[in-house]
Amino acid sequence: MFNEFALEHAWLIPLLPAVSFVIIGMLTRSYGRLSAAIAVTMSTVSFLLAIGVAAAVAAGNITVDAPFVQKLSWFHIGGVEISMGVLIDPLTAMMLMVVTTVSLLVQIYSCGYMKGDAGYGRFFAFLSLFAGSMLGLVIAVNFLQMYVFWELVGLCSYLLIGFYYYKVSAREAAKKAFMTTRVGDFGLLLGILLLQLTFGTLDFLELQQLVPLYILQFGSGFLTIIALLLFVGPIGKSGQFPLHVWLPDAMEGPTPVSALIHAATMVVAGVYLVGRSFFLFSQLPEVMTVIAWVGGFTAIFAASIAITQRQIKRILAYSTVSQLGYMMLALGVGSLTSSFFHLMTHAFFKAMLFLSAGAVMHAMAEEADIFKMGGLRKKMPVTFAAMTVGVLAISGIPPFAGFFSKDEILAAAASVSTPLYILATLTAFMTAFYMARLLFVTFMGKPASQEAYDHAHEVGWFMRVPLIVLAVLSVVSGLWAHLVGFGEWVRFGPAQHEGINWLIAGSSTVLAVLALGLAWKIYVARSWDVDAIAAKCGVLYQLSFHKFYIDEIYAALIRVFVDGAAKVLYWIDVNIVDNIVNILAGLVKAVGELLSPAENGQAQSYAGVYLCGVIILLAYGVYYASKLMAMLGGAF
């Protein structure tokens, strides 16, 4: 049976894209079409194997408590043995399906989007490594194996965000992403080291058994510190406040990269880590509260910025930050099921939204300002239809996918914390508004530039097919998961707050419709003047438009503290450390100059000095002998 074969050979799922990277990088990089064919073929095989793994999990008795595991010894250090291998459970199977599906569709889309680019082969090599790294992270059996692939994902994001390395903005964005996420990764590494020191193992299944026993014996104080350190990693990788600043700048990479980062790889790695470590976090109420509030605040904070942005991909980037906040909020209130349900649906409609945005920019000569577009629905009907589906899905309009997953999160939040529920509901309203704004300004009304409008055209089939597939998934995935019971199907374990509260769902749908209507009145019917509204909002509009000046605050802190500390340390180095070294060097030099006349290179001088030394030693010997004889004579 193929299912059993796929399960036994699940290690091939991340390996095949990695092999594709090696082949393209070493052999076919100069042959663009061949490189693309290799990448797509390898991704297709990985996708088919992921389907087999998911089918095996669904048909078998594989659960969170009884997973399928393959392990082999990696290395020994003293008495510590580290293994690596494959861990397959429902959570893994779901993530494998999401990552391989989106990765494959993005690569097919890239065949058309990157056509004619000088770095065509290099792009597919990096894209393959990115997918392989994320898939390796998903199947990891322990924290160390996950951390290795975690860092590989970060490396790939650096390579792809800075793909156009000849552009200063791309280079700076890549460095910003790399350095910002390093802050989070340092906290994660400390947490992993403390786990090893505390439990003597990093294996997920072993820790799952040991953590409750440790809490019973020693309490949860030290584990709280470890869990908070572990959570710093997801704060960086998944763009949670205050380490969210790298994610909007990541738009400097090609649009397919944005789709892959925001939908199925780097940013969801943090959510997956918290989900995989839920056996630890769920035992610590204080940490769960922190996760919930960080997620809730990030959700509404990013949404409030997206409302005023003009760049099409930047709006979607802040939307991603906000939706990731939703997922973290769900994890924080204890609903693992609703968080990963939303992760799945979000992957489909957010990938489609980014790819649709790429299609628009491709047709508009890379123009990104939505207020320089307009009227494109007639020129690009397929892209318009896909973008409309994506907007309705993320806005939570039934029966689109986001309605089911988002409202499960709202129900979960309402059952735990009223303030968090209100925060999440306001975020949902704002999300529907700014996404409708993007759709209406880009595709409705009159063209802002007739010349750009005349140049616009629908994209080719390589770019069109992924949009259609993702649009279908954005419609049916939420309804399917609701009908079959997502929590029961994936069997995550005892997930709380599962299912839809129809009162909450109905009220959130009404708010979403009102938000869509408000956006229509402002940007299509033009019942109110946009500039007048911005002027009335005053400082609030300026704060939102300038992203609350977080980047400027960080720049100021760097100038004051980092640069200031560097200046102080430089003064200490020059005036204290250098002076101490110079004094010691001068002392050595003075002694050397004092003794140097004795080292003149003349043999007769050395013989004379030697003779003088011998005479002195003989004189001392005679003197000492006479004193000894005198003492002996006195004794007798």
XYZ file of C-alpha atoms in Angstrom:
636
model
C 0.000 0.000 0.000
C 1.215 3.482 -0.898
C 0.114 4.897 2.466
C 2.357 2.532 4.411
C 5.227 3.173 1.986
C 4.812 6.930 2.435
C 4.757 6.577 6.204
C 7.896 4.431 6.266
C 9.671 6.808 3.868
C 8.442 10.117 5.293
C 12.090 11.170 5.634
C 12.086 11.609 1.861
C 9.601 14.490 2.103
C 12.198 17.077 3.266
C 15.104 15.271 1.602
C 13.807 15.536 -1.979
C 13.640 19.375 -2.044
C 17.068 19.451 -0.395
C 18.428 17.174 -3.142
C 16.825 19.506 -5.668
C 18.776 22.399 -4.117
C 22.046 20.487 -4.434
C 21.415 19.428 -8.049
C 20.389 22.904 -9.163
C 23.140 24.638 -7.217
C 25.923 22.383 -8.495
C 24.783 21.341 -11.962
C 21.820 23.121 -13.545
C 21.780 26.646 -12.133
C 22.607 28.116 -15.535
C 19.727 26.224 -17.160
C 16.647 27.971 -15.840
C 13.866 25.794 -17.254
C 15.638 22.588 -16.284
C 16.174 23.928 -12.762
C 12.481 24.807 -12.485
C 11.490 21.353 -13.770
C 13.719 19.631 -11.199
C 12.368 21.765 -8.347
C 8.723 21.250 -9.298
C 9.215 17.500 -9.838
C 10.845 16.996 -6.442
C 8.154 19.085 -4.748
C 5.443 17.077 -6.493
C 6.874 13.807 -5.173
C 7.099 15.298 -1.676
C 3.481 16.414 -1.992
C 2.357 12.922 -3.016
C 4.262 11.374 -0.106
C 2.646 13.911 2.257
C -0.786 12.840 0.980
C 0.154 9.234 1.699
C 1.335 10.123 5.214
C -1.874 12.048 5.917
C -3.973 9.158 4.633
C -2.020 6.694 6.778
C -2.521 8.870 9.853
C -6.230 9.297 9.152
C -6.772 5.581 8.527
C -4.503 4.195 11.219
C -4.240 4.461 14.962
C -1.656 7.221 14.905
C -2.480 9.906 17.479
C -0.614 12.533 19.480
C -0.202 9.989 22.284
C 0.710 7.128 19.916
C 2.757 8.588 17.046
C 4.817 6.862 14.399
C 8.523 7.344 15.194
C 11.758 6.471 13.416
C 15.005 7.375 15.185
C 18.702 6.824 14.807
C 21.633 7.938 16.921
C 23.063 11.249 15.744
C 26.043 11.782 18.085
C 27.322 11.248 21.635
C 28.887 13.878 23.877
C 29.977 12.334 27.146
C 26.920 10.664 28.565
C 24.540 12.617 26.340
C 23.119 10.885 23.283
C 21.297 12.944 20.662
C 19.043 11.246 18.126
C 17.458 12.437 14.925
C 14.607 10.984 12.953
C 10.973 11.304 11.992
C 7.992 11.964 14.240
C 4.626 11.514 12.519
C 1.402 12.334 14.306
C -1.750 14.201 13.196
C -0.107 17.574 13.810
C 2.855 16.615 11.631
C 0.635 15.156 8.897
C -1.471 18.320 8.685
C 1.623 20.546 8.506
C 3.233 18.351 5.845
C 0.118 18.695 3.701
C -0.021 22.475 4.109
C 3.678 23.083 3.478
C 3.983 20.764 0.457
C 0.750 22.064 -1.122
C 1.648 25.729 -0.848
C 5.305 25.153 -1.755
C 4.379 23.251 -4.911
C 1.852 25.867 -6.032
C 4.300 28.699 -5.342
C 6.970 26.972 -7.404
C 4.561 26.464 -10.320
C 3.557 30.142 -10.059
C 7.242 31.127 -10.023
C 7.799 29.443 -13.384
C 5.796 32.267 -14.914
C 6.560 35.079 -12.466
C 10.358 34.749 -12.601
C 10.520 34.137 -16.369
C 13.378 36.101 -17.875
C 15.030 36.823 -14.523
C 18.819 36.482 -14.571
C 18.718 34.504 -11.316
C 16.011 32.047 -12.437
C 17.950 28.880 -11.564
C 19.331 30.327 -8.320
C 15.830 31.276 -7.255
C 14.516 27.722 -7.598
C 17.543 26.366 -5.732
C 16.837 28.661 -2.768
C 13.095 27.971 -2.937
C 13.747 24.213 -2.786
C 16.056 24.561 0.210
C 13.446 26.733 1.930
C 10.741 24.100 1.509
C 13.084 21.290 2.555
C 14.166 23.153 5.687
C 10.592 23.785 6.787
C 9.602 20.164 6.157
C 12.639 18.995 8.125
C 11.553 21.206 11.006
C 8.059 19.709 10.926
C 9.155 16.061 11.219
C 11.813 16.668 13.923
C 11.814 14.281 16.892
C 13.562 16.601 19.336
C 14.345 20.237 20.013
C 17.908 20.098 18.704
C 16.907 18.640 15.350
C 14.148 21.241 15.137
C 16.610 24.005 15.988
C 18.967 22.995 13.169
C 16.175 23.276 10.603
C 14.845 26.376 12.382
C 18.144 28.101 11.627
C 18.160 26.781 8.053
C 14.740 28.363 7.556
C 16.205 31.641 8.801
C 19.132 31.334 6.393
C 16.790 30.688 3.461
C 14.694 33.724 4.352
C 17.871 35.816 4.300
C 18.852 34.460 0.874
C 15.389 34.960 -0.639
C 14.485 38.322 0.922
C 17.836 39.599 -0.332
C 17.509 37.776 -3.657
C 17.902 41.056 -5.552
C 21.186 41.684 -3.743
C 22.104 44.539 -6.076
C 19.300 46.589 -4.506
C 20.251 48.329 -1.261
C 16.708 48.015 0.091
C 16.708 44.232 -0.466
C 20.082 43.785 1.218
C 19.012 45.866 4.201
C 15.698 44.008 4.507
C 17.508 40.655 4.452
C 19.907 41.781 7.166
C 17.049 43.170 9.222
C 15.152 39.885 9.039
C 18.246 37.856 9.886
C 19.322 40.012 12.840
C 15.846 40.491 14.304
C 15.078 36.797 14.289
C 18.496 36.105 15.845
C 17.251 37.886 18.973
C 14.416 35.405 19.257
C 16.644 32.468 18.337
C 19.044 33.302 21.168
C 16.215 33.020 23.685
C 15.100 29.754 22.108
C 18.625 28.325 22.293
C 18.905 29.222 25.982
C 15.577 27.500 26.627
C 16.724 24.371 24.781
C 19.988 24.238 26.762
C 18.108 24.594 30.043
C 15.749 21.797 29.004
C 18.724 19.511 28.382
C 20.322 20.418 31.710
C 17.048 19.928 33.574
C 15.744 16.722 32.002
C 18.785 15.199 30.326
C 16.868 14.861 27.057
C 15.430 17.012 24.275
C 13.191 14.309 22.814
C 9.587 15.506 22.486
C 8.003 12.206 23.542
C 10.300 11.761 26.528
C 9.741 15.339 27.667
C 5.990 14.822 27.333
C 6.257 12.137 30.020
C 8.807 13.914 32.231
C 7.322 17.428 32.447
C 4.226 16.557 34.564
C 6.356 14.492 36.969
C 8.843 17.351 37.316
C 6.071 19.822 38.126
C 4.648 17.484 40.772
C 8.044 17.182 42.422
C 9.638 20.617 41.996
C 6.832 22.966 41.012
C 6.579 25.099 37.876
C 8.810 28.081 38.726
C 11.925 27.098 36.788
C 9.910 25.612 33.927
C 8.140 28.951 33.556
C 11.487 30.610 32.867
C 12.380 27.887 30.346
C 9.025 28.164 28.583
C 9.274 31.963 28.320
C 12.744 31.617 26.799
C 11.424 29.070 24.319
C 8.580 31.448 23.422
C 11.049 34.208 22.531
C 11.945 32.159 19.433
C 8.361 32.165 18.069
C 8.066 35.870 18.884
C 10.904 36.496 16.437
C 10.084 33.898 13.774
C 6.319 34.472 13.790
C 6.563 38.253 13.842
C 4.955 38.894 17.222
C 5.280 42.293 18.873
C 7.898 43.697 19.448
C 9.978 41.600 16.996
C 7.493 42.009 14.136
C 9.461 44.753 12.373
C 11.320 42.465 9.962
C 8.232 40.951 8.379
C 6.866 43.954 6.413
C 10.351 44.711 5.069
C 10.583 41.122 3.830
C 8.425 42.299 0.915
C 11.660 43.307 -0.834
C 12.012 39.713 -2.023
C 10.165 38.400 -5.098
C 6.417 37.985 -4.534
C 6.498 34.140 -4.563
C 8.932 34.378 -1.646
C 6.489 36.592 0.234
C 3.734 34.054 -0.365
C 5.871 31.165 0.874
C 7.205 32.995 3.935
C 3.820 34.322 5.009
C 1.724 31.259 4.277
C 3.562 28.029 4.929
C 7.163 28.323 6.059
C 9.048 30.749 8.235
C 6.331 32.643 10.066
C 4.264 29.559 10.912
C 7.379 27.830 12.287
C 6.902 29.713 15.555
C 3.267 28.698 15.843
C 4.256 25.099 15.109
C 6.955 25.142 17.792
C 4.465 26.272 20.433
C 2.005 23.621 19.229
C 4.641 20.886 19.230
C 5.702 21.959 22.746
C 2.118 22.292 23.977
C 2.746 19.545 26.538
C 5.031 22.064 28.280
C 3.221 25.370 27.732
C -0.206 23.998 28.685
C 1.133 23.059 32.143
C 2.113 26.675 32.890
C -0.876 29.052 33.242
C 1.286 32.171 33.566
C 3.066 31.418 30.313
C -0.225 30.677 28.561
C -1.487 34.087 29.663
C 1.617 35.745 28.242
C 1.180 33.907 24.924
C -2.492 34.867 24.718
C -1.907 38.556 25.395
C 1.149 38.829 23.153
C -0.918 37.254 20.378
C -3.986 39.390 21.055
C -2.049 42.642 21.185
C -0.060 41.741 18.062
C -3.304 40.997 16.213
C -4.940 44.364 16.839
C -1.680 46.335 16.669
C -0.814 45.040 13.191
C -4.394 45.456 11.977
C -4.372 49.101 13.075
C -1.263 49.668 10.929
C -2.593 47.831 7.873
C -5.598 50.189 7.689
C -3.493 53.114 6.431
C -0.773 51.440 4.341
C -0.643 52.006 0.591
C 1.741 49.280 -0.662
C -0.257 46.202 -1.642
C 2.217 43.641 -0.290
C 2.861 45.675 2.856
C -0.865 45.626 3.664
C -0.819 41.856 3.291
C 2.326 41.637 5.409
C 0.694 43.416 8.352
C -2.340 41.245 7.776
C -0.107 38.200 8.245
C 1.311 39.598 11.483
C -2.247 40.147 12.696
C -3.400 36.645 11.739
C -0.357 35.100 13.412
C -1.403 37.003 16.513
C -4.783 35.279 16.209
C -3.076 31.886 16.128
C -0.958 32.702 19.180
C -4.027 33.991 21.012
C -5.780 30.674 20.359
C -2.784 28.744 21.680
C -2.660 30.981 24.731
C -6.295 30.301 25.649
C -5.670 26.571 25.284
C -7.254 25.853 21.899
C -4.604 24.012 19.938
C -7.215 22.820 17.452
C -8.584 26.242 16.473
C -5.058 27.681 16.189
C -3.922 25.036 13.701
C -7.270 25.061 11.928
C -6.701 28.769 11.279
C -3.068 28.091 10.336
C -4.293 25.725 7.614
C -7.004 27.964 6.173
C -4.799 31.046 6.449
C -2.036 29.294 4.502
C -4.378 28.817 1.538
C -6.014 32.216 1.349
C -2.916 34.204 2.319
C -0.797 32.437 -0.305
C -3.503 33.232 -2.837
C -3.673 36.878 -1.745
C 0.074 37.308 -2.137
C 0.150 35.552 -5.480
C -2.776 37.717 -6.629
C -0.884 40.798 -5.490
C 2.122 39.550 -7.447
C -0.047 39.132 -10.514
C -1.280 42.711 -10.163
C 2.237 44.080 -9.747
C 3.421 41.940 -12.661
C 0.706 43.456 -14.847
C 1.363 46.985 -13.562
C 5.137 47.057 -14.233
C 5.896 46.302 -10.541
C 3.813 49.220 -9.255
C 2.878 48.470 -5.606
C 0.845 51.532 -4.542
C -2.851 50.571 -4.623
C -3.848 54.214 -5.122
C -1.985 54.198 -8.431
C -4.095 51.308 -9.711
C -7.876 51.089 -10.009
C -10.377 49.521 -12.396
C -8.392 46.300 -12.924
C -11.334 43.913 -12.532
C -12.075 44.071 -16.253
C -8.459 43.657 -17.298
C -7.697 40.839 -14.838
C -10.918 38.913 -14.145
C -9.268 35.720 -12.856
C -6.973 37.627 -10.494
C -9.921 39.768 -9.368
C -12.014 36.673 -8.634
C -9.153 35.051 -6.694
C -8.481 38.224 -4.696
C -12.203 38.551 -3.923
C -12.315 34.993 -2.599
C -9.240 35.691 -0.474
C -10.705 38.902 0.946
C -14.009 37.220 1.815
C -12.141 34.297 3.384
C -9.884 36.416 5.602
C -12.837 38.646 6.501
C -14.695 35.656 7.900
C -17.669 35.667 5.519
C -19.469 32.292 5.335
C -18.992 29.795 3.757
C -15.382 30.756 3.047
C -12.579 29.059 4.985
C -11.685 31.912 7.320
C -15.216 32.057 8.722
C -14.956 28.646 10.369
C -11.403 28.887 11.697
C -11.591 32.515 12.841
C -14.852 32.050 14.704
C -13.523 29.018 16.535
C -10.748 31.282 17.827
C -13.306 33.909 18.848
C -15.320 31.260 20.700
C -12.184 29.985 22.421
C -11.223 33.512 23.509
C -14.758 34.287 24.737
C -14.798 31.216 26.972
C -11.572 32.247 28.696
C -11.285 36.054 28.687
C -13.816 38.732 27.753
C -11.119 41.381 27.110
C -9.326 39.031 24.739
C -12.587 38.271 22.957
C -13.315 41.991 22.503
C -9.758 42.517 21.229
C -10.115 39.674 18.738
C -13.530 40.882 17.564
C -12.275 44.418 16.937
C -9.375 42.927 15.007
C -11.805 40.932 12.866
C -13.743 44.120 12.027
C -10.556 45.985 11.126
C -9.325 43.058 9.033
C -12.479 43.026 6.922
C -12.224 46.797 6.444
C -8.605 47.066 5.322
C -8.819 43.990 3.094
C -11.955 45.383 1.407
C -10.088 48.680 1.009
C -7.284 46.845 -0.789
C -9.718 45.030 -3.079
C -11.892 48.038 -3.920
C -9.077 50.527 -4.525
C -7.136 48.077 -6.701
C -9.929 46.632 -8.812
C -12.884 49.039 -8.622
C -13.444 52.584 -9.764
C -11.546 54.384 -12.471
C -7.874 53.770 -13.314
C -5.500 56.135 -11.538
C -3.202 55.969 -14.558
C -4.641 55.294 -18.003
C -1.232 54.336 -19.363
C -0.663 51.756 -16.626
C -4.223 50.501 -17.063
C -3.722 50.029 -20.805
C -0.557 48.041 -20.111
C -2.291 45.740 -17.581
C -3.210 42.206 -18.641
C -4.211 38.884 -17.141
C -1.347 36.621 -16.163
C -0.370 33.407 -17.957
C -1.423 29.898 -17.014
C 1.619 29.126 -14.896
C 0.510 31.946 -12.586
C -3.219 31.471 -13.101
C -3.544 27.779 -12.160
C -2.143 28.169 -8.615
C -4.556 31.059 -8.044
C -7.512 28.906 -9.075
C -6.416 25.943 -6.932
C -5.855 28.131 -3.875
C -9.190 29.869 -4.460
C -10.953 26.498 -4.397
C -9.100 25.526 -1.193
C -10.015 28.885 0.339
C -13.677 28.094 -0.286
C -13.900 24.431 0.657
C -11.189 23.762 3.260
C -12.967 25.461 6.150
C -16.353 23.899 5.406
C -14.781 20.466 4.929
C -12.860 20.674 8.194
C -15.996 21.839 10.001
C -18.161 19.043 8.595
C -15.691 16.248 9.336
C -14.691 17.770 12.667
C -11.182 19.147 12.353
C -10.221 18.375 15.937
C -11.536 14.827 15.718
C -9.958 14.220 12.313
C -6.492 15.411 13.284
C -6.868 14.029 16.802
C -4.707 16.632 18.478
C -5.868 15.347 21.839
C -8.203 17.017 24.324
C -8.576 20.354 22.541
C -10.689 22.920 24.366
C -13.375 25.195 22.943
C -13.805 23.135 19.793
C -16.632 24.006 17.419
C -18.462 27.180 16.432
C -20.543 29.267 18.770
C -23.204 30.464 16.335
C -24.062 33.548 18.376
C -20.439 34.665 18.280
C -20.108 33.633 14.625
C -23.245 35.517 13.673
C -22.208 38.716 15.434
C -18.710 38.612 13.923
C -20.195 38.049 10.460
C -22.451 41.076 10.887
C -19.439 43.167 11.894
C -17.483 41.892 8.876
C -20.341 42.805 6.526
C -20.552 46.261 8.116
C -16.789 46.681 7.603
C -17.110 45.684 3.941
C -19.991 48.112 3.534
C -18.039 50.908 5.193
C -15.095 50.319 2.851
C -17.493 50.369 -0.127
C -19.015 53.687 0.972
C -15.599 55.294 1.378
C -13.594 53.898 -1.550
C -16.197 53.005 -4.203
C -19.286 55.144 -3.594
C -16.999 57.890 -2.217
C -19.681 59.099 0.163
C -16.932 60.471 2.383
C -13.667 62.087 1.415
C -10.667 59.913 2.306
C -8.330 62.830 2.930
C -10.896 64.517 5.164
C -11.269 61.345 7.254
C -7.480 61.099 7.591
C -7.297 64.744 8.650
C -10.003 64.253 11.288
C -8.162 61.241 12.684
C -5.122 63.479 13.048
C -2.389 61.980 15.203
C -4.007 58.527 15.150
C -3.719 58.411 11.370
C -0.110 59.562 11.490
C 0.766 56.953 14.105
C -0.812 54.221 12.030
C 0.669 55.372 8.721
C 4.156 55.585 10.227
C 3.740 52.159 11.899
C 3.707 53.761 15.347
C 7.329 54.779 14.731
C 8.567 51.440 16.050
C 11.413 51.343 13.522
C 12.391 54.886 14.440
C 12.301 54.004 18.143
C 14.564 51.024 17.537
C 16.919 53.198 15.474
C 17.035 55.764 18.296
C 17.678 53.074 20.899
C 20.488 51.705 18.761
C 22.000 55.181 18.416
C 21.689 55.938 22.140
C 22.521 52.607 23.742
C 24.430 50.544 21.177
C 26.339 53.422 19.606
C 26.703 55.078 23.028
C 28.065 51.910 24.586
C 30.382 51.489 21.609
C 31.747 55.032 22.107
C 32.337 54.434 25.824
C 34.052 51.116 25.160
C 36.121 52.722 22.408
C 37.291 55.439 24.848
C 38.186 52.783 27.439
C 40.043 50.807 24.797
C 42.041 53.781 23.543
C 42.715 55.574 26.818
C 42.944 52.759 29.369
C 43.571 49.413 27.705
C 45.960 50.838 25.103
C 47.833 52.866 27.755
C 48.280 49.819 29.980
C 49.602 47.858 27.020
C 51.854 50.766 25.988
C 53.269 51.119 29.527
C 54.084 47.422 29.704
C 55.610 47.567 26.249
C 57.685 50.634 27.254
C 58.941 48.863 30.382
C 60.019 45.845 28.348
C 61.677 48.165 25.839
C 63.598 50.037 28.576
C 64.901 46.821 30.104
C 65.859 45.634 26.644
C 67.751 48.843 25.911
C 69.554 48.547 29.247
C 70.695 45.026 28.502
C 71.200 45.382 24.761
C 74.873 46.620 24.943
C 75.770 43.167 26.201
C 74.426 41.731 22.978
C 76.879 43.307 20.476
C 77.695 40.227 18.375
C 81.479 40.259 19.160
C 82.891 36.897 20.272
C 85.788 38.437 22.220
C 83.363 40.518 24.260
C 81.312 37.444 25.079
C 84.565 35.585 26.058
C 85.580 38.478 28.313
C 82.191 38.529 29.996
C 82.400 34.753 30.379
C 85.889 35.060 31.959
C 84.685 37.754 34.349
C 81.824 35.541 35.369
C 84.150 32.628 35.988
C 86.472 34.817 38.092
C 83.525 36.078 40.138
C 82.296 32.561 40.723
C 85.812 31.363 41.705
C 86.265 34.314 44.052
C 82.907 33.576 45.630
C 83.894 29.889 45.937
C 87.250 30.735 47.586
C 85.531 33.162 49.962
C 82.897 30.611 50.883
C 85.580 27.874 51.347
C 87.659 30.115 53.661
C 84.608 30.903 55.770
C 83.823 27.183 55.978
C 87.441 26.343 57.023
C 87.353 29.039 59.670
C 84.145 27.637 61.099
C 85.607 24.108 61.128
C 88.903 25.335 62.751
C 86.924 27.074 65.495
C 85.043 23.888 66.171
C 88.231 21.934 66.791
